[in-house]
Coordinates of C-alpha atoms in Angstrom, one line a residue:
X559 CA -33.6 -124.6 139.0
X560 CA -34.0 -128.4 139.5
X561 CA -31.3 -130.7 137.6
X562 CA -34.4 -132.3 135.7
X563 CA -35.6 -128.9 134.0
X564 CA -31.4 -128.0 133.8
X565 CA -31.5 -130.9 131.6
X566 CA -34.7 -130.6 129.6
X567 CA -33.6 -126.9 128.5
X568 CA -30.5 -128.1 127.1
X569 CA -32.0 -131.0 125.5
X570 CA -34.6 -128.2 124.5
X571 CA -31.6 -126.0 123.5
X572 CA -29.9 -128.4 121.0
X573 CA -33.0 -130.6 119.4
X574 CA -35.3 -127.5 119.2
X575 CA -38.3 -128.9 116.8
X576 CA -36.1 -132.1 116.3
X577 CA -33.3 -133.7 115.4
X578 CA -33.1 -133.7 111.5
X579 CA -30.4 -135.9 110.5
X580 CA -31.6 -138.9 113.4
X581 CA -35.7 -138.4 112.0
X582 CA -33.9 -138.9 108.8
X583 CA -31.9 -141.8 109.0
X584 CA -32.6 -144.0 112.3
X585 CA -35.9 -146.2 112.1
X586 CA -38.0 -145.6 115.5
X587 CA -37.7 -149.1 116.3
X588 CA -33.6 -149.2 116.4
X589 CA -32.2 -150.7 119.2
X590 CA -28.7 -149.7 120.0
X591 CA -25.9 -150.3 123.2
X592 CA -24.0 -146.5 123.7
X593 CA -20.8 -146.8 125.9
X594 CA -19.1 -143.4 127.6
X595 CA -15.6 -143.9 127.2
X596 CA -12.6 -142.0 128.0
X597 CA -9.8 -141.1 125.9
X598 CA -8.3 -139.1 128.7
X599 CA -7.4 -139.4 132.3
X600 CA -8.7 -137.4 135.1
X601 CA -11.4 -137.2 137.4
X602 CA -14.7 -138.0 136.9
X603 CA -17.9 -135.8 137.4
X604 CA -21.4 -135.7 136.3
X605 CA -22.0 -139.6 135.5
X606 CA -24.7 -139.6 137.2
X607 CA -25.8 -136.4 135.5
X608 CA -25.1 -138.0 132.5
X609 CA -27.1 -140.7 132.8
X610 CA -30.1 -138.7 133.4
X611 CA -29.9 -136.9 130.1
X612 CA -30.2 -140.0 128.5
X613 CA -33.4 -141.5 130.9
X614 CA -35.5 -138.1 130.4
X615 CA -34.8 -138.7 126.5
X616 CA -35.3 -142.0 126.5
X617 CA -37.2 -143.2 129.7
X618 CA -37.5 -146.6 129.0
X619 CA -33.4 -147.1 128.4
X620 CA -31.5 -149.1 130.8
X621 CA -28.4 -147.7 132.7
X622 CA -25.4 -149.0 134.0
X623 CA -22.6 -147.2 135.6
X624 CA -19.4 -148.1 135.8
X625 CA -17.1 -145.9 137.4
X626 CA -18.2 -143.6 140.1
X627 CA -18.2 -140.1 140.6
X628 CA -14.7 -138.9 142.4
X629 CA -13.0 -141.7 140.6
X630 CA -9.5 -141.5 138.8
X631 CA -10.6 -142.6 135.0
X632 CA -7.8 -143.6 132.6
X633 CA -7.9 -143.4 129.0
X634 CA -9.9 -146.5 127.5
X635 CA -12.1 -146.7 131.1
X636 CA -15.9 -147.4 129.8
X637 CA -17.8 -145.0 132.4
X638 CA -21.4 -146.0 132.0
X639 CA -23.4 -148.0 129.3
X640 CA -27.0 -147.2 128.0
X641 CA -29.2 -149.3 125.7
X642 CA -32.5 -148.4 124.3
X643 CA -33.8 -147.1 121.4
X644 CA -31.1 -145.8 119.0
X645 CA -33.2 -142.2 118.2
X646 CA -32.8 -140.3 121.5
X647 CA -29.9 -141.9 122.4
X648 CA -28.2 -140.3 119.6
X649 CA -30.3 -137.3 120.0
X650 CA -29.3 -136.9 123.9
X651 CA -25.5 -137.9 123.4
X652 CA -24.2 -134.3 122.8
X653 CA -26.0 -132.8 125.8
X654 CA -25.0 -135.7 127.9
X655 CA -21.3 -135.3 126.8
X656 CA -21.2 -131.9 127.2
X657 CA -22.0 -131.7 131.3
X658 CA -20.0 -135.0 131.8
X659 CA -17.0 -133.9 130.2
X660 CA -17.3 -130.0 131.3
X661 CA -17.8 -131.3 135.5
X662 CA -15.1 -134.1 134.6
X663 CA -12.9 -131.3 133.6
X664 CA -13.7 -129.3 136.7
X665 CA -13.2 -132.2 138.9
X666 CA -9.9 -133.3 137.4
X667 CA -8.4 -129.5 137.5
X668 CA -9.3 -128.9 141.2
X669 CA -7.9 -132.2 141.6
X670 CA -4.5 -130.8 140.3
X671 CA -4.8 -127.9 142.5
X672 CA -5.5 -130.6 145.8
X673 CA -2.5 -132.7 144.7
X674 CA 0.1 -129.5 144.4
X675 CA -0.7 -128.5 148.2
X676 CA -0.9 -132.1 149.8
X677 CA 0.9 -132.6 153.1
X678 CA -0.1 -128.5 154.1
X679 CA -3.6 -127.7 156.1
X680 CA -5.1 -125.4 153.2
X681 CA -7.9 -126.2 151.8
X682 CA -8.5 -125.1 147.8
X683 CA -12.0 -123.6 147.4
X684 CA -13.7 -122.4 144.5
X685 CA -15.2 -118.9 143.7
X686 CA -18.6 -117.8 141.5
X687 CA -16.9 -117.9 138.6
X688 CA -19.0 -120.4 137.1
X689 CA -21.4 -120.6 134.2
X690 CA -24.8 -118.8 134.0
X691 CA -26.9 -121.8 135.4
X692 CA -24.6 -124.5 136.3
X693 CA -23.0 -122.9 139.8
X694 CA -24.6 -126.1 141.8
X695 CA -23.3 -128.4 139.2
X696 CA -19.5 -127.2 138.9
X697 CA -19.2 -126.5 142.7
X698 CA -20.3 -130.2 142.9
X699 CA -17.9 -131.3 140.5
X700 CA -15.0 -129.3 142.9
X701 CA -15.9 -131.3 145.8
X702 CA -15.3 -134.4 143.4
X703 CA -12.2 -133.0 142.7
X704 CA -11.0 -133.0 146.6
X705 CA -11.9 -129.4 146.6
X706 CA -14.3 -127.0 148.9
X707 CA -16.8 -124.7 147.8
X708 CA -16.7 -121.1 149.1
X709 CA -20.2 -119.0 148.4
X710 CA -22.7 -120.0 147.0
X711 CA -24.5 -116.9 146.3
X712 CA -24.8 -113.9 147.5
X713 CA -27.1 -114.2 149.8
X714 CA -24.9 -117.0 152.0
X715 CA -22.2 -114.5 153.2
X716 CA -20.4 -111.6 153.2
X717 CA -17.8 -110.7 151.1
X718 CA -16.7 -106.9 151.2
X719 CA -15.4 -106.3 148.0
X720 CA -12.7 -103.7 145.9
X721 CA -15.6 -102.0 144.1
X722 CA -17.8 -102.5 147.5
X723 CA -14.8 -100.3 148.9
X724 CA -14.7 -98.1 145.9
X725 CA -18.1 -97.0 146.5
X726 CA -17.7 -96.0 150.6
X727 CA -14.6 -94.3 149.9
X728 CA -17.1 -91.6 148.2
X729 CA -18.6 -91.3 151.0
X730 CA -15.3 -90.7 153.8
X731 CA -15.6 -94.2 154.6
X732 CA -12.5 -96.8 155.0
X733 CA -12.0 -100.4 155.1
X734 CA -12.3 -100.8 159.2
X735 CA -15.6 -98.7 158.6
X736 CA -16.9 -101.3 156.0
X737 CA -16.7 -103.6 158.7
X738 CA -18.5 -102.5 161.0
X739 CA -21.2 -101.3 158.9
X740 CA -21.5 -104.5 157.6
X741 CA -21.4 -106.0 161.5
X742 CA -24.0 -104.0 162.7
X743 CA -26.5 -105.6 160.0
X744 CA -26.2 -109.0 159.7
X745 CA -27.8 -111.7 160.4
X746 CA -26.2 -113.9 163.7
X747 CA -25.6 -117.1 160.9
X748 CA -23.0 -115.0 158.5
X749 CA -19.6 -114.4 158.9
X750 CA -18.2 -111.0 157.3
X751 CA -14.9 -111.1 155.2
X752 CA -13.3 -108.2 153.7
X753 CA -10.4 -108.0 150.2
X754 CA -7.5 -106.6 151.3
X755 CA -4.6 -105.2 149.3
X756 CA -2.2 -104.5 151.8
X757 CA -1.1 -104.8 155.5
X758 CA -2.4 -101.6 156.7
X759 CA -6.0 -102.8 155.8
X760 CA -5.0 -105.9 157.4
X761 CA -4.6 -104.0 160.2
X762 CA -8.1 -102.0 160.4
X763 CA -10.0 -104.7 159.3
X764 CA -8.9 -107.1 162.0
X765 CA -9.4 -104.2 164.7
X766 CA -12.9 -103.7 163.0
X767 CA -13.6 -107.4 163.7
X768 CA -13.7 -109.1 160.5
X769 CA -14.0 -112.5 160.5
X770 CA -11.9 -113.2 157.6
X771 CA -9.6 -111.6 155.1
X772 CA -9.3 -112.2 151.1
X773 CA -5.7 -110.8 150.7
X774 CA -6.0 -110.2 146.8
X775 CA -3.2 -110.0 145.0
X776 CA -0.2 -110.3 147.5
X777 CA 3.1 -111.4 146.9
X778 CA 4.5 -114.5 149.1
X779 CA 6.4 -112.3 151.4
X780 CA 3.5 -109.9 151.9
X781 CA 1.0 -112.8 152.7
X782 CA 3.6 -114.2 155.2
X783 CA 3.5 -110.7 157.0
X784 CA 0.0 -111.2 156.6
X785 CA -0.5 -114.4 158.5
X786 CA 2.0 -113.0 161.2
X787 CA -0.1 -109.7 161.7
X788 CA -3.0 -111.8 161.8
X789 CA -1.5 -114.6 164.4
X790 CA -5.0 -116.5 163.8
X791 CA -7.4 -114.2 164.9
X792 CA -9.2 -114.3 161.7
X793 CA -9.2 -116.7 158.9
X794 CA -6.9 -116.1 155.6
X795 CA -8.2 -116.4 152.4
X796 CA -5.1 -115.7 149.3
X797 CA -7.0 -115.2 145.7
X798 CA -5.5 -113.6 142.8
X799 CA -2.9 -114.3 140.2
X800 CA -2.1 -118.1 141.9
X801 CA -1.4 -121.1 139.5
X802 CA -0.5 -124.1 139.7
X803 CA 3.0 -123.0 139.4
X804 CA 2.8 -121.3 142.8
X805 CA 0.1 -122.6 144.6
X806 CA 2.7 -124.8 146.9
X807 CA 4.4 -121.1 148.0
X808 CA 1.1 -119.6 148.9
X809 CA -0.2 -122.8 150.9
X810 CA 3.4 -122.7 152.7
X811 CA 2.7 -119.0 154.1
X812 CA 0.0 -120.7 156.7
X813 CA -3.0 -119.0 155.1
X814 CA -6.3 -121.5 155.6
X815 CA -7.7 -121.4 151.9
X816 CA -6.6 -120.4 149.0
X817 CA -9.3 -119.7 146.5
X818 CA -8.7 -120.2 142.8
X819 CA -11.4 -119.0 140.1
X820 CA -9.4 -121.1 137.1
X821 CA -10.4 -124.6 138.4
X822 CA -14.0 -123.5 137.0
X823 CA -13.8 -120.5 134.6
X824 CA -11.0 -121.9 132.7
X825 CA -11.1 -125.8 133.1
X826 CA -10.6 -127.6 129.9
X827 CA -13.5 -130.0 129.0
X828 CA -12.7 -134.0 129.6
X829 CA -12.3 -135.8 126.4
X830 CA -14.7 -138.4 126.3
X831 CA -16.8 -140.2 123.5
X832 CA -19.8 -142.2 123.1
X833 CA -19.4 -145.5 120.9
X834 CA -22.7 -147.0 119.5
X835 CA -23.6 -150.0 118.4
X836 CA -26.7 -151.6 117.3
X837 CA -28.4 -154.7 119.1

């Protein structure tokens, strides 16, 4: 779905046949300045987003950004400044709020996650744990963040998965098998990665040729063994049950990315506000 229908749906979504209390109180011809301001500090994501809301609303309002995608924002920062007719701006305000401060509060969590590893080679990726809809946006908002983004889809890689596993196991077939199966029918452009919960599928899925492991769940001392076992013949991915608390630990075993669901699933919103005022 292109951003611009993204954005007409939600405007869709919240004005439906129209926007009651604006039709019934704001003259057509008001003129109003809005300014996006912060009243928190983080990272910011989605101003440009933002700003498109308001120009498919209004398309003869005039923008001005002033902060910058990627940029630290402080409480007080004005991040962009619209004037136009007062009507749609007010009408567009909550949809343009809402992806701001939802990608803002995406950026500035991965952001968190980036700053708790510094100094060490990992890399923090993201996962498709993301709203119905907005995966492009949010695993935008994670590269603003200092992040990287792992899958897009399903269609961009192969991931062997638990209930993948769950399924070939009815039918006499182990990890290492998995593996191979999956090898012999892939395209030349993917790589094939497989979850593992413990060394000994370590084991067969590095002598099935994997490309890369997702060890789920470990312990520090397990993923440790892990990165030894593996001596970088295949890439290391740790997911599951990592926060913020212990993210440091994990990047400190010598695994290459460490994949963290939380920085989109469960990322508090930005606070931000838009202040009016008529011209």
């Amino acid at each position: 779905m292109s951003l611009e229908k993204l954005i007409e749906e939600a405007l869709q979504e919240d004005i439906g046949p129209g926007d009651e209390t604006t039709f019934a109180l704001i003259p057509r011809e008001a003129m109003a300045r809005g300014s996006v301001v912060a009243k928190e500090e983080g990272v910011l994501a989605g101003v440009e987003v933002a700003a498109k809301v308001f120009s498919i609303a209004d398309t003869g309002c005039n923008i001005v950004t002033r902060k910058n995608d990627g940029e630290k924002i402080k409480v007080g920062d004005t991040l962009m400044v619209v004037e136009g007719r007062a009507a749609p701006m007010l009408s567009a305000e909550r949809v343009a709020l809402n992806f701001l401060q939802r990608l803002s509060g995406i950026a500035t969590e991965t952001a968190r996650y980036v700053e708790a590893v510094r100094g060490t080679p990992v890399r923090i990726v993201d996962t498709r744990k993301t709203a119905p809809g907005l995966r492009m946006l949010e695993k935008y908002a994670v590269r603003m963040g200092g992040g990287f983004n792992h899958r897009f889809g399903l269609y961009d890689g192969i991931l062997i998965k638990d209930n993948h596993l769950a399924i070939l196991r009815g039918r006499g077939m182990g990890c290492g098998d998995a593996v191979r199966l999956a090898k012999s029918k892939k395209t030349h452009t993917l790589i094939v990665e497989v979850e593992v919960t413990s060394l000994d599928q370590v084991r067969q899925a590095i002598e099935a040729g994997a490309d890369a492991l997702l060890l789920d769940n470990m312990e520090v001392e397990e993923i440790k063994a892990a990165v030894k076992l593996a001596d970088g013949r295949v890439l290391l991915e740790a997911s599951g049950g990592i926060n913020l608390g212990n993210v440091r630990k994990v990047a400190e075993t010598g695994v290459d990315l460490i994949s963290i669901g939380a920085i989109t699933h469960s990322a508090p919103s930005l606070d931000m506000s838009l202040e009016i005022e008529p011209i």
